[in-house]
Amino acid sequence: MSLRVGVVGATGKMGRVVCAQVLEDPALELVAAVARSNAGAPFDTYVGRSTGLPVSDRREALLEARAQVAVDFTHPDAVLANARWYLEHGLHAVVGTTGLGPDDVEALRALAEKNGTNAVVAPDFSFGGAVLLHIARIAARHFPYVELLETHLPSKAEAPSGTTMNTARELAKVRPSPSPVVTSRELAPGVRGGEVAGIRVHSLRLPGPPGIEEIRLARAGELLTISLAAYDRAPFANGAVLAIKAVASRPGLTYGLGPLLDLDGD
Ligand SMILES: NC(=O)c1ccc[n+]([C@@H]2O[C@H](COP(=O)([O-])OP(=O)(O)OC[C@H]3O[C@@H](n4cnc5c(N)ncnc54)[C@H](OP(=O)(O)O)[C@@H]3O)[C@@H](O)[C@H]2O)c1
């Protein structure tokens, strides 16, 4: 029997790609497509194939369609309320929308445990992103200087990217302390970038793919650069589909794709 999946943010850039992969997978059934606008429009036009589904602008459409898993690729402003709602309404949740801070994730973990519903939350669902973080965690233990650089489209909702926010927080947990002192005086405001969890981050916004996440680590006389380019959105949808299939069998909240890929230490 196939797993019944509802996607919220289904008409968006990520939502469409996730829906297309769900529709292609014989183990999955797309039963609801939710967005903020265009309610009643045929969903077919968004995925270029016959689905028989209208776009709905109500989360309740997931319950009416007896969805088992809710997938969220919406907006940072909406994600926390959405995720709470799924977990409180008997739905397992796969949350790819960025913008959840550590406190939000812990609140959702408690909610999942209380309600007996499960969640997989990942600001980066790509296999490459999980491997990048895994390698960087190892490297950051030995390289005290760390700076992050990310490049995305000018239309991206946030800066820095959710991946970079998460990478900074994770590397801050393992890097040697105290962090090294950089003495350069800024001659132009902000020229040294922003700071997340004590790590410098730099966001470039340029038209045209790909999205690039780069980590530069250094120690005296050595520079290690780890870089990942995403040429389209399919890699993120691949990981989301893996999470959709895994979420029912992972009690509580799983953070990141690493644990689903059996990466040691994740
Ligand atoms: N985890 C990952 O691997 C990964 C990868 C890429 C992107 N992301 C994140 O995923 C999110 C979506 O990105 P995107 O590029 O697909 O955005 P997008 O193209 O703007 O699409 C957003 C979708 O969400 C809907 N939406 C917006 N606000 C909503 C609300 N309050 N309630 C219900 N639906 C709402 C939009 O509907 P309307 O158009 O009708 O408003 C649209 O269908 C962002 O946070 C992005 O950073 C995560």
PDB file of C-alpha atoms and ligand atoms in Angstrom:
ATOM      1  CA  MET A   1       0.000   0.000   0.000  1.00  0.00           C
ATOM      2  CA  SER A   2       1.426   3.394  -0.916  1.00  0.00           C
ATOM      3  CA  LEU A   3       2.186   6.124   1.618  1.00  0.00           C
ATOM      4  CA  ARG A   4      -0.216   9.078   1.417  1.00  0.00           C
ATOM      5  CA  VAL A   5       1.661  12.375   1.122  1.00  0.00           C
ATOM      6  CA  GLY A   6       0.430  15.974   1.256  1.00  0.00           C
ATOM      7  CA  VAL A   7       2.739  18.809   0.225  1.00  0.00           C
ATOM      8  CA  VAL A   8       2.376  22.335   1.629  1.00  0.00           C
ATOM      9  CA  GLY A   9       4.064  24.913  -0.566  1.00  0.00           C
ATOM     10  CA  ALA A  10       3.284  22.574  -3.472  1.00  0.00           C
ATOM     11  CA  THR A  11       3.234  25.326  -6.102  1.00  0.00           C
ATOM     12  CA  GLY A  12       6.616  26.764  -5.106  1.00  0.00           C
ATOM     13  CA  LYS A  13      10.016  26.111  -6.651  1.00  0.00           C
ATOM     14  CA  MET A  14      10.875  23.292  -4.245  1.00  0.00           C
ATOM     15  CA  GLY A  15       7.312  22.051  -3.770  1.00  0.00           C
ATOM     16  CA  ARG A  16       6.844  21.355  -7.473  1.00  0.00           C
ATOM     17  CA  VAL A  17      10.023  19.285  -7.689  1.00  0.00           C
ATOM     18  CA  VAL A  18       9.131  17.318  -4.554  1.00  0.00           C
ATOM     19  CA  CYS A  19       5.611  16.681  -5.895  1.00  0.00           C
ATOM     20  CA  ALA A  20       7.010  15.509  -9.245  1.00  0.00           C
ATOM     21  CA  GLN A  21       9.278  13.009  -7.462  1.00  0.00           C
ATOM     22  CA  VAL A  22       6.413  11.814  -5.229  1.00  0.00           C
ATOM     23  CA  LEU A  23       4.214  11.313  -8.315  1.00  0.00           C
ATOM     24  CA  GLU A  24       6.945   9.228  -9.974  1.00  0.00           C
ATOM     25  CA  ASP A  25       7.483   6.975  -6.959  1.00  0.00           C
ATOM     26  CA  PRO A  26       5.256   3.878  -6.873  1.00  0.00           C
ATOM     27  CA  ALA A  27       5.633   3.656  -3.078  1.00  0.00           C
ATOM     28  CA  LEU A  28       4.112   7.136  -2.625  1.00  0.00           C
ATOM     29  CA  GLU A  29       0.783   8.781  -3.436  1.00  0.00           C
ATOM     30  CA  LEU A  30       0.330  12.551  -3.654  1.00  0.00           C
ATOM     31  CA  VAL A  31      -3.062  13.221  -2.048  1.00  0.00           C
ATOM     32  CA  ALA A  32      -2.995  16.980  -1.345  1.00  0.00           C
ATOM     33  CA  ALA A  33      -1.299  20.065  -2.806  1.00  0.00           C
ATOM     34  CA  VAL A  34      -1.512  23.126  -0.567  1.00  0.00           C
ATOM     35  CA  ALA A  35      -0.299  26.682  -1.238  1.00  0.00           C
ATOM     36  CA  ARG A  36      -1.244  30.156  -0.103  1.00  0.00           C
ATOM     37  CA  SER A  37      -2.942  31.316  -3.307  1.00  0.00           C
ATOM     38  CA  ASN A  38      -4.607  29.958  -6.477  1.00  0.00           C
ATOM     39  CA  ALA A  39      -7.036  27.742  -4.542  1.00  0.00           C
ATOM     40  CA  GLY A  40      -9.124  25.591  -6.870  1.00  0.00           C
ATOM     41  CA  ALA A  41      -6.700  25.784  -9.803  1.00  0.00           C
ATOM     42  CA  PRO A  42      -5.792  22.391 -11.272  1.00  0.00           C
ATOM     43  CA  PHE A  43      -2.486  21.268  -9.777  1.00  0.00           C
ATOM     44  CA  ASP A  44      -1.611  19.566 -13.107  1.00  0.00           C
ATOM     45  CA  THR A  45      -0.308  22.835 -14.546  1.00  0.00           C
ATOM     46  CA  TYR A  46       2.371  23.053 -11.833  1.00  0.00           C
ATOM     47  CA  VAL A  47       3.826  19.601 -12.427  1.00  0.00           C
ATOM     48  CA  GLY A  48       3.032  19.105 -16.119  1.00  0.00           C
ATOM     49  CA  ARG A  49       1.092  15.877 -15.638  1.00  0.00           C
ATOM     50  CA  SER A  50      -2.314  14.600 -14.665  1.00  0.00           C
ATOM     51  CA  THR A  51      -2.852  14.501 -10.895  1.00  0.00           C
ATOM     52  CA  GLY A  52      -6.597  15.025 -10.476  1.00  0.00           C
ATOM     53  CA  LEU A  53      -5.801  17.377  -7.576  1.00  0.00           C
ATOM     54  CA  PRO A  54      -6.875  21.004  -7.139  1.00  0.00           C
ATOM     55  CA  VAL A  55      -4.607  23.455  -5.330  1.00  0.00           C
ATOM     56  CA  SER A  56      -5.947  24.035  -1.829  1.00  0.00           C
ATOM     57  CA  ASP A  57      -5.215  27.009   0.411  1.00  0.00           C
ATOM     58  CA  ARG A  58      -6.132  25.120   3.616  1.00  0.00           C
ATOM     59  CA  ARG A  59      -3.927  22.820   5.685  1.00  0.00           C
ATOM     60  CA  GLU A  60      -7.111  20.880   6.542  1.00  0.00           C
ATOM     61  CA  ALA A  61      -6.958  19.487   2.996  1.00  0.00           C
ATOM     62  CA  LEU A  62      -4.259  17.133   4.307  1.00  0.00           C
ATOM     63  CA  LEU A  63      -6.645  15.651   6.873  1.00  0.00           C
ATOM     64  CA  GLU A  64      -9.558  15.469   4.418  1.00  0.00           C
ATOM     65  CA  ALA A  65      -7.291  13.549   1.996  1.00  0.00           C
ATOM     66  CA  ARG A  66      -6.151  11.219   4.839  1.00  0.00           C
ATOM     67  CA  ALA A  67      -2.493  12.145   4.317  1.00  0.00           C
ATOM     68  CA  GLN A  68      -0.027  10.283   6.527  1.00  0.00           C
ATOM     69  CA  VAL A  69       2.949  12.562   5.920  1.00  0.00           C
ATOM     70  CA  ALA A  70       2.948  16.358   5.550  1.00  0.00           C
ATOM     71  CA  VAL A  71       5.830  17.895   3.623  1.00  0.00           C
ATOM     72  CA  ASP A  72       6.564  21.597   4.148  1.00  0.00           C
ATOM     73  CA  PHE A  73       8.473  23.827   1.729  1.00  0.00           C
ATOM     74  CA  THR A  74       6.763  27.171   2.389  1.00  0.00           C
ATOM     75  CA  HIS A  75       8.257  30.277   3.986  1.00  0.00           C
ATOM     76  CA  PRO A  76      10.293  30.982   7.132  1.00  0.00           C
ATOM     77  CA  ASP A  77       7.388  33.079   8.476  1.00  0.00           C
ATOM     78  CA  ALA A  78       4.939  30.166   8.205  1.00  0.00           C
ATOM     79  CA  VAL A  79       6.983  27.092   9.004  1.00  0.00           C
ATOM     80  CA  LEU A  80       6.827  26.969  12.800  1.00  0.00           C
ATOM     81  CA  ALA A  81       3.020  27.286  12.983  1.00  0.00           C
ATOM     82  CA  ASN A  82       2.652  24.773  10.144  1.00  0.00           C
ATOM     83  CA  ALA A  83       4.964  22.205  11.742  1.00  0.00           C
ATOM     84  CA  ARG A  84       3.198  22.508  15.092  1.00  0.00           C
ATOM     85  CA  TRP A  85      -0.139  21.996  13.361  1.00  0.00           C
ATOM     86  CA  TYR A  86       0.975  18.815  11.542  1.00  0.00           C
ATOM     87  CA  LEU A  87       2.341  17.244  14.714  1.00  0.00           C
ATOM     88  CA  GLU A  88      -0.791  18.169  16.676  1.00  0.00           C
ATOM     89  CA  HIS A  89      -3.068  16.702  14.000  1.00  0.00           C
ATOM     90  CA  GLY A  90      -1.619  13.202  13.763  1.00  0.00           C
ATOM     91  CA  LEU A  91       0.578  13.838  10.733  1.00  0.00           C
ATOM     92  CA  HIS A  92       4.230  12.896  10.460  1.00  0.00           C
ATOM     93  CA  ALA A  93       6.160  15.914   9.163  1.00  0.00           C
ATOM     94  CA  VAL A  94       9.019  16.379   6.729  1.00  0.00           C
ATOM     95  CA  VAL A  95      10.097  19.992   7.035  1.00  0.00           C
ATOM     96  CA  GLY A  96      12.476  21.515   4.513  1.00  0.00           C
ATOM     97  CA  THR A  97      11.523  25.149   5.015  1.00  0.00           C
ATOM     98  CA  THR A  98      14.343  27.141   6.547  1.00  0.00           C
ATOM     99  CA  GLY A  99      14.107  29.637   9.406  1.00  0.00           C
ATOM    100  CA  LEU A 100      13.697  27.327  12.401  1.00  0.00           C
ATOM    101  CA  GLY A 101      16.155  28.181  15.184  1.00  0.00           C
ATOM    102  CA  PRO A 102      17.499  25.720  17.757  1.00  0.00           C
ATOM    103  CA  ASP A 103      14.740  26.631  20.257  1.00  0.00           C
ATOM    104  CA  ASP A 104      12.044  26.057  17.620  1.00  0.00           C
ATOM    105  CA  VAL A 105      13.503  22.644  16.808  1.00  0.00           C
ATOM    106  CA  GLU A 106      13.528  21.665  20.479  1.00  0.00           C
ATOM    107  CA  ALA A 107       9.909  22.831  20.872  1.00  0.00           C
ATOM    108  CA  LEU A 108       8.916  20.688  17.892  1.00  0.00           C
ATOM    109  CA  ARG A 109      10.855  17.732  19.306  1.00  0.00           C
ATOM    110  CA  ALA A 110       8.866  17.987  22.552  1.00  0.00           C
ATOM    111  CA  LEU A 111       5.609  18.309  20.611  1.00  0.00           C
ATOM    112  CA  ALA A 112       6.403  15.246  18.485  1.00  0.00           C
ATOM    113  CA  GLU A 113       7.178  13.178  21.571  1.00  0.00           C
ATOM    114  CA  LYS A 114       4.006  14.356  23.321  1.00  0.00           C
ATOM    115  CA  ASN A 115       1.775  13.575  20.339  1.00  0.00           C
ATOM    116  CA  GLY A 116       3.443  10.378  19.123  1.00  0.00           C
ATOM    117  CA  THR A 117       3.988  11.916  15.700  1.00  0.00           C
ATOM    118  CA  ASN A 118       7.397  12.037  14.031  1.00  0.00           C
ATOM    119  CA  ALA A 119       9.327  14.720  12.192  1.00  0.00           C
ATOM    120  CA  VAL A 120      12.378  14.979   9.982  1.00  0.00           C
ATOM    121  CA  VAL A 121      13.585  18.573   9.843  1.00  0.00           C
ATOM    122  CA  ALA A 122      16.471  19.571   7.589  1.00  0.00           C
ATOM    123  CA  PRO A 123      17.473  23.007   6.281  1.00  0.00           C
ATOM    124  CA  ASP A 124      19.366  21.135   3.548  1.00  0.00           C
ATOM    125  CA  PHE A 125      17.958  17.847   2.275  1.00  0.00           C
ATOM    126  CA  SER A 126      20.658  17.215  -0.332  1.00  0.00           C
ATOM    127  CA  PHE A 127      22.906  14.183   0.017  1.00  0.00           C
ATOM    128  CA  GLY A 128      25.848  16.454  -0.814  1.00  0.00           C
ATOM    129  CA  GLY A 129      24.880  18.874   1.954  1.00  0.00           C
ATOM    130  CA  ALA A 130      24.830  16.079   4.529  1.00  0.00           C
ATOM    131  CA  VAL A 131      28.225  14.786   3.407  1.00  0.00           C
ATOM    132  CA  LEU A 132      29.645  18.339   3.316  1.00  0.00           C
ATOM    133  CA  LEU A 133      28.619  18.934   6.912  1.00  0.00           C
ATOM    134  CA  HIS A 134      29.968  15.552   7.983  1.00  0.00           C
ATOM    135  CA  ILE A 135      33.396  16.256   6.460  1.00  0.00           C
ATOM    136  CA  ALA A 136      33.440  19.824   7.795  1.00  0.00           C
ATOM    137  CA  ARG A 137      32.699  18.618  11.334  1.00  0.00           C
ATOM    138  CA  ILE A 138      35.799  16.426  11.194  1.00  0.00           C
ATOM    139  CA  ALA A 139      37.947  19.189   9.689  1.00  0.00           C
ATOM    140  CA  ALA A 140      36.795  21.899  12.107  1.00  0.00           C
ATOM    141  CA  ARG A 141      38.183  19.936  15.045  1.00  0.00           C
ATOM    142  CA  HIS A 142      41.680  20.492  13.649  1.00  0.00           C
ATOM    143  CA  PHE A 143      41.438  23.833  11.798  1.00  0.00           C
ATOM    144  CA  PRO A 144      40.778  26.752  14.172  1.00  0.00           C
ATOM    145  CA  TYR A 145      40.041  29.331  11.443  1.00  0.00           C
ATOM    146  CA  VAL A 146      36.644  28.806   9.770  1.00  0.00           C
ATOM    147  CA  GLU A 147      34.710  31.126   7.451  1.00  0.00           C
ATOM    148  CA  LEU A 148      31.616  30.280   5.373  1.00  0.00           C
ATOM    149  CA  LEU A 149      30.736  31.652   1.958  1.00  0.00           C
ATOM    150  CA  GLU A 150      27.450  30.995   0.162  1.00  0.00           C
ATOM    151  CA  THR A 151      26.165  32.094  -3.263  1.00  0.00           C
ATOM    152  CA  HIS A 152      22.481  32.068  -4.198  1.00  0.00           C
ATOM    153  CA  LEU A 153      19.942  33.884  -6.388  1.00  0.00           C
ATOM    154  CA  PRO A 154      19.055  37.515  -5.569  1.00  0.00           C
ATOM    155  CA  SER A 155      15.440  36.367  -5.054  1.00  0.00           C
ATOM    156  CA  LYS A 156      16.335  34.040  -2.174  1.00  0.00           C
ATOM    157  CA  ALA A 157      14.135  34.875   0.838  1.00  0.00           C
ATOM    158  CA  GLU A 158      16.951  34.993   3.372  1.00  0.00           C
ATOM    159  CA  ALA A 159      20.643  35.615   3.855  1.00  0.00           C
ATOM    160  CA  PRO A 160      22.534  33.641   4.904  1.00  0.00           C
ATOM    161  CA  SER A 161      21.096  30.405   3.541  1.00  0.00           C
ATOM    162  CA  GLY A 162      19.557  27.898   5.951  1.00  0.00           C
ATOM    163  CA  THR A 163      22.427  25.555   5.127  1.00  0.00           C
ATOM    164  CA  THR A 164      25.009  28.153   6.160  1.00  0.00           C
ATOM    165  CA  MET A 165      23.140  28.993   9.387  1.00  0.00           C
ATOM    166  CA  ASN A 166      23.092  25.313  10.271  1.00  0.00           C
ATOM    167  CA  THR A 167      26.724  24.720   9.255  1.00  0.00           C
ATOM    168  CA  ALA A 168      27.915  27.597  11.448  1.00  0.00           C
ATOM    169  CA  ARG A 169      25.970  26.346  14.472  1.00  0.00           C
ATOM    170  CA  GLU A 170      27.210  22.787  14.017  1.00  0.00           C
ATOM    171  CA  LEU A 171      30.866  23.727  13.472  1.00  0.00           C
ATOM    172  CA  ALA A 172      30.791  26.050  16.487  1.00  0.00           C
ATOM    173  CA  LYS A 173      30.120  22.953  18.608  1.00  0.00           C
ATOM    174  CA  VAL A 174      33.310  21.179  17.535  1.00  0.00           C
ATOM    175  CA  ARG A 175      35.911  23.839  16.690  1.00  0.00           C
ATOM    176  CA  PRO A 176      38.804  24.376  19.110  1.00  0.00           C
ATOM    177  CA  SER A 177      38.345  27.152  21.654  1.00  0.00           C
ATOM    178  CA  PRO A 178      39.184  29.905  22.117  1.00  0.00           C
ATOM    179  CA  SER A 179      38.550  30.889  18.486  1.00  0.00           C
ATOM    180  CA  PRO A 180      41.492  32.700  16.885  1.00  0.00           C
ATOM    181  CA  VAL A 181      41.634  36.498  16.968  1.00  0.00           C
ATOM    182  CA  VAL A 182      41.413  38.416  13.678  1.00  0.00           C
ATOM    183  CA  THR A 183      42.700  41.970  14.073  1.00  0.00           C
ATOM    184  CA  SER A 184      41.696  43.560  10.719  1.00  0.00           C
ATOM    185  CA  ARG A 185      39.841  46.861  11.177  1.00  0.00           C
ATOM    186  CA  GLU A 186      36.794  47.200   8.873  1.00  0.00           C
ATOM    187  CA  LEU A 187      37.263  50.178   6.529  1.00  0.00           C
ATOM    188  CA  ALA A 188      33.748  49.663   5.147  1.00  0.00           C
ATOM    189  CA  PRO A 189      30.858  48.570   7.402  1.00  0.00           C
ATOM    190  CA  GLY A 190      30.072  44.858   7.183  1.00  0.00           C
ATOM    191  CA  VAL A 191      32.986  44.051   4.905  1.00  0.00           C
ATOM    192  CA  ARG A 192      33.975  41.135   7.115  1.00  0.00           C
ATOM    193  CA  GLY A 193      30.520  39.611   6.723  1.00  0.00           C
ATOM    194  CA  GLY A 194      28.074  38.594   9.430  1.00  0.00           C
ATOM    195  CA  GLU A 195      28.509  36.304  12.385  1.00  0.00           C
ATOM    196  CA  VAL A 196      26.577  33.145  13.276  1.00  0.00           C
ATOM    197  CA  ALA A 197      27.554  31.241  16.427  1.00  0.00           C
ATOM    198  CA  GLY A 198      30.880  33.093  16.429  1.00  0.00           C
ATOM    199  CA  ILE A 199      31.724  32.108  12.832  1.00  0.00           C
ATOM    200  CA  ARG A 200      32.066  34.641   9.991  1.00  0.00           C
ATOM    201  CA  VAL A 201      29.594  34.101   7.126  1.00  0.00           C
ATOM    202  CA  HIS A 202      29.509  35.828   3.743  1.00  0.00           C
ATOM    203  CA  SER A 203      26.414  35.804   1.493  1.00  0.00           C
ATOM    204  CA  LEU A 204      26.775  36.556  -2.222  1.00  0.00           C
ATOM    205  CA  ARG A 205      23.578  37.137  -4.221  1.00  0.00           C
ATOM    206  CA  LEU A 206      24.105  36.727  -7.963  1.00  0.00           C
ATOM    207  CA  PRO A 207      21.753  35.760 -10.817  1.00  0.00           C
ATOM    208  CA  GLY A 208      22.044  32.306 -12.315  1.00  0.00           C
ATOM    209  CA  PRO A 209      22.577  28.848 -10.865  1.00  0.00           C
ATOM    210  CA  PRO A 210      24.130  27.054  -9.156  1.00  0.00           C
ATOM    211  CA  GLY A 211      23.758  27.569  -5.408  1.00  0.00           C
ATOM    212  CA  ILE A 212      27.154  27.179  -3.823  1.00  0.00           C
ATOM    213  CA  GLU A 213      28.044  26.427  -0.210  1.00  0.00           C
ATOM    214  CA  GLU A 214      31.721  26.830   0.597  1.00  0.00           C
ATOM    215  CA  ILE A 215      33.625  26.244   3.817  1.00  0.00           C
ATOM    216  CA  ARG A 216      37.161  27.555   4.231  1.00  0.00           C
ATOM    217  CA  LEU A 217      39.170  26.182   7.105  1.00  0.00           C
ATOM    218  CA  ALA A 218      42.707  27.162   7.939  1.00  0.00           C
ATOM    219  CA  ARG A 219      45.543  26.531  10.319  1.00  0.00           C
ATOM    220  CA  ALA A 220      49.075  27.912  10.128  1.00  0.00           C
ATOM    221  CA  GLY A 221      50.320  27.295   6.602  1.00  0.00           C
ATOM    222  CA  GLU A 222      47.283  25.281   5.435  1.00  0.00           C
ATOM    223  CA  LEU A 223      43.972  26.202   3.797  1.00  0.00           C
ATOM    224  CA  LEU A 224      41.291  23.546   3.296  1.00  0.00           C
ATOM    225  CA  THR A 225      38.335  24.483   1.055  1.00  0.00           C
ATOM    226  CA  ILE A 226      35.223  22.305   0.878  1.00  0.00           C
ATOM    227  CA  SER A 227      32.639  23.350  -1.657  1.00  0.00           C
ATOM    228  CA  LEU A 228      29.312  22.029  -2.903  1.00  0.00           C
ATOM    229  CA  ALA A 229      27.403  23.308  -5.948  1.00  0.00           C
ATOM    230  CA  ALA A 230      23.727  22.444  -6.534  1.00  0.00           C
ATOM    231  CA  TYR A 231      22.824  22.795 -10.225  1.00  0.00           C
ATOM    232  CA  ASP A 232      19.079  22.372  -9.696  1.00  0.00           C
ATOM    233  CA  ARG A 233      16.557  21.487  -6.966  1.00  0.00           C
ATOM    234  CA  ALA A 234      16.383  17.744  -7.617  1.00  0.00           C
ATOM    235  CA  PRO A 235      19.067  16.865  -5.007  1.00  0.00           C
ATOM    236  CA  PHE A 236      17.025  18.523  -2.247  1.00  0.00           C
ATOM    237  CA  ALA A 237      13.877  16.688  -3.364  1.00  0.00           C
ATOM    238  CA  ASN A 238      15.796  13.363  -3.400  1.00  0.00           C
ATOM    239  CA  GLY A 239      16.561  13.781   0.297  1.00  0.00           C
ATOM    240  CA  ALA A 240      13.020  14.922   1.084  1.00  0.00           C
ATOM    241  CA  VAL A 241      11.646  11.755  -0.560  1.00  0.00           C
ATOM    242  CA  LEU A 242      14.059   9.645   1.488  1.00  0.00           C
ATOM    243  CA  ALA A 243      12.750  11.407   4.608  1.00  0.00           C
ATOM    244  CA  ILE A 244       9.104  10.909   3.575  1.00  0.00           C
ATOM    245  CA  LYS A 245       9.721   7.166   3.407  1.00  0.00           C
ATOM    246  CA  ALA A 246      11.662   7.072   6.689  1.00  0.00           C
ATOM    247  CA  VAL A 247       9.719   9.425   8.938  1.00  0.00           C
ATOM    248  CA  ALA A 248       7.040   6.987  10.147  1.00  0.00           C
ATOM    249  CA  SER A 249       9.706   4.630  11.501  1.00  0.00           C
ATOM    250  CA  ARG A 250      11.828   7.280  13.273  1.00  0.00           C
ATOM    251  CA  PRO A 251      10.189   8.173  16.604  1.00  0.00           C
ATOM    252  CA  GLY A 252      10.460  11.803  17.718  1.00  0.00           C
ATOM    253  CA  LEU A 253      12.317  14.415  15.712  1.00  0.00           C
ATOM    254  CA  THR A 254      15.273  13.713  13.457  1.00  0.00           C
ATOM    255  CA  TYR A 255      17.378  16.753  12.572  1.00  0.00           C
ATOM    256  CA  GLY A 256      19.266  16.786   9.275  1.00  0.00           C
ATOM    257  CA  LEU A 257      19.642  14.170   6.574  1.00  0.00           C
ATOM    258  CA  GLY A 258      22.901  12.796   8.032  1.00  0.00           C
ATOM    259  CA  PRO A 259      21.200  10.335  10.422  1.00  0.00           C
ATOM    260  CA  LEU A 260      19.198   8.874   7.509  1.00  0.00           C
ATOM    261  CA  LEU A 261      22.412   8.277   5.555  1.00  0.00           C
ATOM    262  CA  ASP A 262      24.147   6.533   8.461  1.00  0.00           C
ATOM    263  CA  LEU A 263      26.932   9.100   8.537  1.00  0.00           C
ATOM    264  CA  ASP A 264      28.925   8.315  11.675  1.00  0.00           C
ATOM    265  CA  GLY A 265      28.419  10.901  14.382  1.00  0.00           C
ATOM    266  CA  ASP A 266      25.391  12.573  12.716  1.00  0.00           C
TER     267      ASP A 266
HETATM  268  N1  LIG B   1      15.663  21.905   3.014  1.00  0.00           N
HETATM  269  C1  LIG B   1      16.109  22.044   1.772  1.00  0.00           C
HETATM  270  O1  LIG B   1      16.831  21.193   1.247  1.00  0.00           O
HETATM  271  C2  LIG B   1      15.714  23.266   0.985  1.00  0.00           C
HETATM  272  C3  LIG B   1      16.095  23.416  -0.366  1.00  0.00           C
HETATM  273  C4  LIG B   1      15.657  24.547  -1.057  1.00  0.00           C
HETATM  274  C5  LIG B   1      14.845  25.492  -0.431  1.00  0.00           C
HETATM  275  N2  LIG B   1      14.523  25.310   0.883  1.00  0.00           N
HETATM  276  C6  LIG B   1      13.635  26.235   1.601  1.00  0.00           C
HETATM  277  O2  LIG B   1      12.294  25.892   1.268  1.00  0.00           O
HETATM  278  C7  LIG B   1      11.457  27.053   1.417  1.00  0.00           C
HETATM  279  C8  LIG B   1      10.645  27.260   0.131  1.00  0.00           C
HETATM  280  O3  LIG B   1      11.543  27.613  -0.903  1.00  0.00           O
HETATM  281  P1  LIG B   1      11.015  27.834  -2.400  1.00  0.00           P
HETATM  282  O4  LIG B   1      12.191  28.331  -3.157  1.00  0.00           O
HETATM  283  O5  LIG B   1      10.289  26.643  -2.900  1.00  0.00           O
HETATM  284  O6  LIG B   1       9.968  29.035  -2.163  1.00  0.00           O
HETATM  285  P2  LIG B   1       8.825  29.559  -3.161  1.00  0.00           P
HETATM  286  O7  LIG B   1       9.149  29.242  -4.564  1.00  0.00           O
HETATM  287  O8  LIG B   1       8.574  30.982  -2.774  1.00  0.00           O
HETATM  288  O9  LIG B   1       7.540  28.676  -2.771  1.00  0.00           O
HETATM  289  C9  LIG B   1       6.887  28.800  -1.538  1.00  0.00           C
HETATM  290  C10 LIG B   1       5.611  27.991  -1.559  1.00  0.00           C
HETATM  291  O10 LIG B   1       5.024  28.055  -0.280  1.00  0.00           O
HETATM  292  C11 LIG B   1       3.738  28.664  -0.389  1.00  0.00           C
HETATM  293  N3  LIG B   1       3.540  29.469   0.810  1.00  0.00           N
HETATM  294  C12 LIG B   1       4.178  30.598   1.177  1.00  0.00           C
HETATM  295  N4  LIG B   1       3.725  31.013   2.371  1.00  0.00           N
HETATM  296  C13 LIG B   1       2.790  30.106   2.746  1.00  0.00           C
HETATM  297  C14 LIG B   1       1.946  29.965   3.848  1.00  0.00           C
HETATM  298  N5  LIG B   1       1.954  30.893   4.827  1.00  0.00           N
HETATM  299  N6  LIG B   1       1.107  28.885   3.921  1.00  0.00           N
HETATM  300  C15 LIG B   1       1.085  27.963   2.939  1.00  0.00           C
HETATM  301  N7  LIG B   1       1.860  28.052   1.830  1.00  0.00           N
HETATM  302  C16 LIG B   1       2.693  29.107   1.750  1.00  0.00           C
HETATM  303  C17 LIG B   1       3.752  29.445  -1.664  1.00  0.00           C
HETATM  304  O11 LIG B   1       2.430  29.614  -2.137  1.00  0.00           O
HETATM  305  P3  LIG B   1       2.024  30.993  -2.896  1.00  0.00           P
HETATM  306  O12 LIG B   1       2.948  31.081  -4.070  1.00  0.00           O
HETATM  307  O13 LIG B   1       0.609  30.775  -3.237  1.00  0.00           O
HETATM  308  O14 LIG B   1       2.284  32.114  -1.915  1.00  0.00           O
HETATM  309  C18 LIG B   1       4.565  28.500  -2.540  1.00  0.00           C
HETATM  310  O15 LIG B   1       3.755  27.407  -2.960  1.00  0.00           O
HETATM  311  C19 LIG B   1      12.413  28.201   1.773  1.00  0.00           C
HETATM  312  O16 LIG B   1      12.466  28.334   3.180  1.00  0.00           O
HETATM  313  C20 LIG B   1      13.757  27.695   1.256  1.00  0.00           C
HETATM  314  O17 LIG B   1      14.859  28.284   1.912  1.00  0.00           O
HETATM  315  C21 LIG B   1      14.934  24.231   1.594  1.00  0.00           C
END
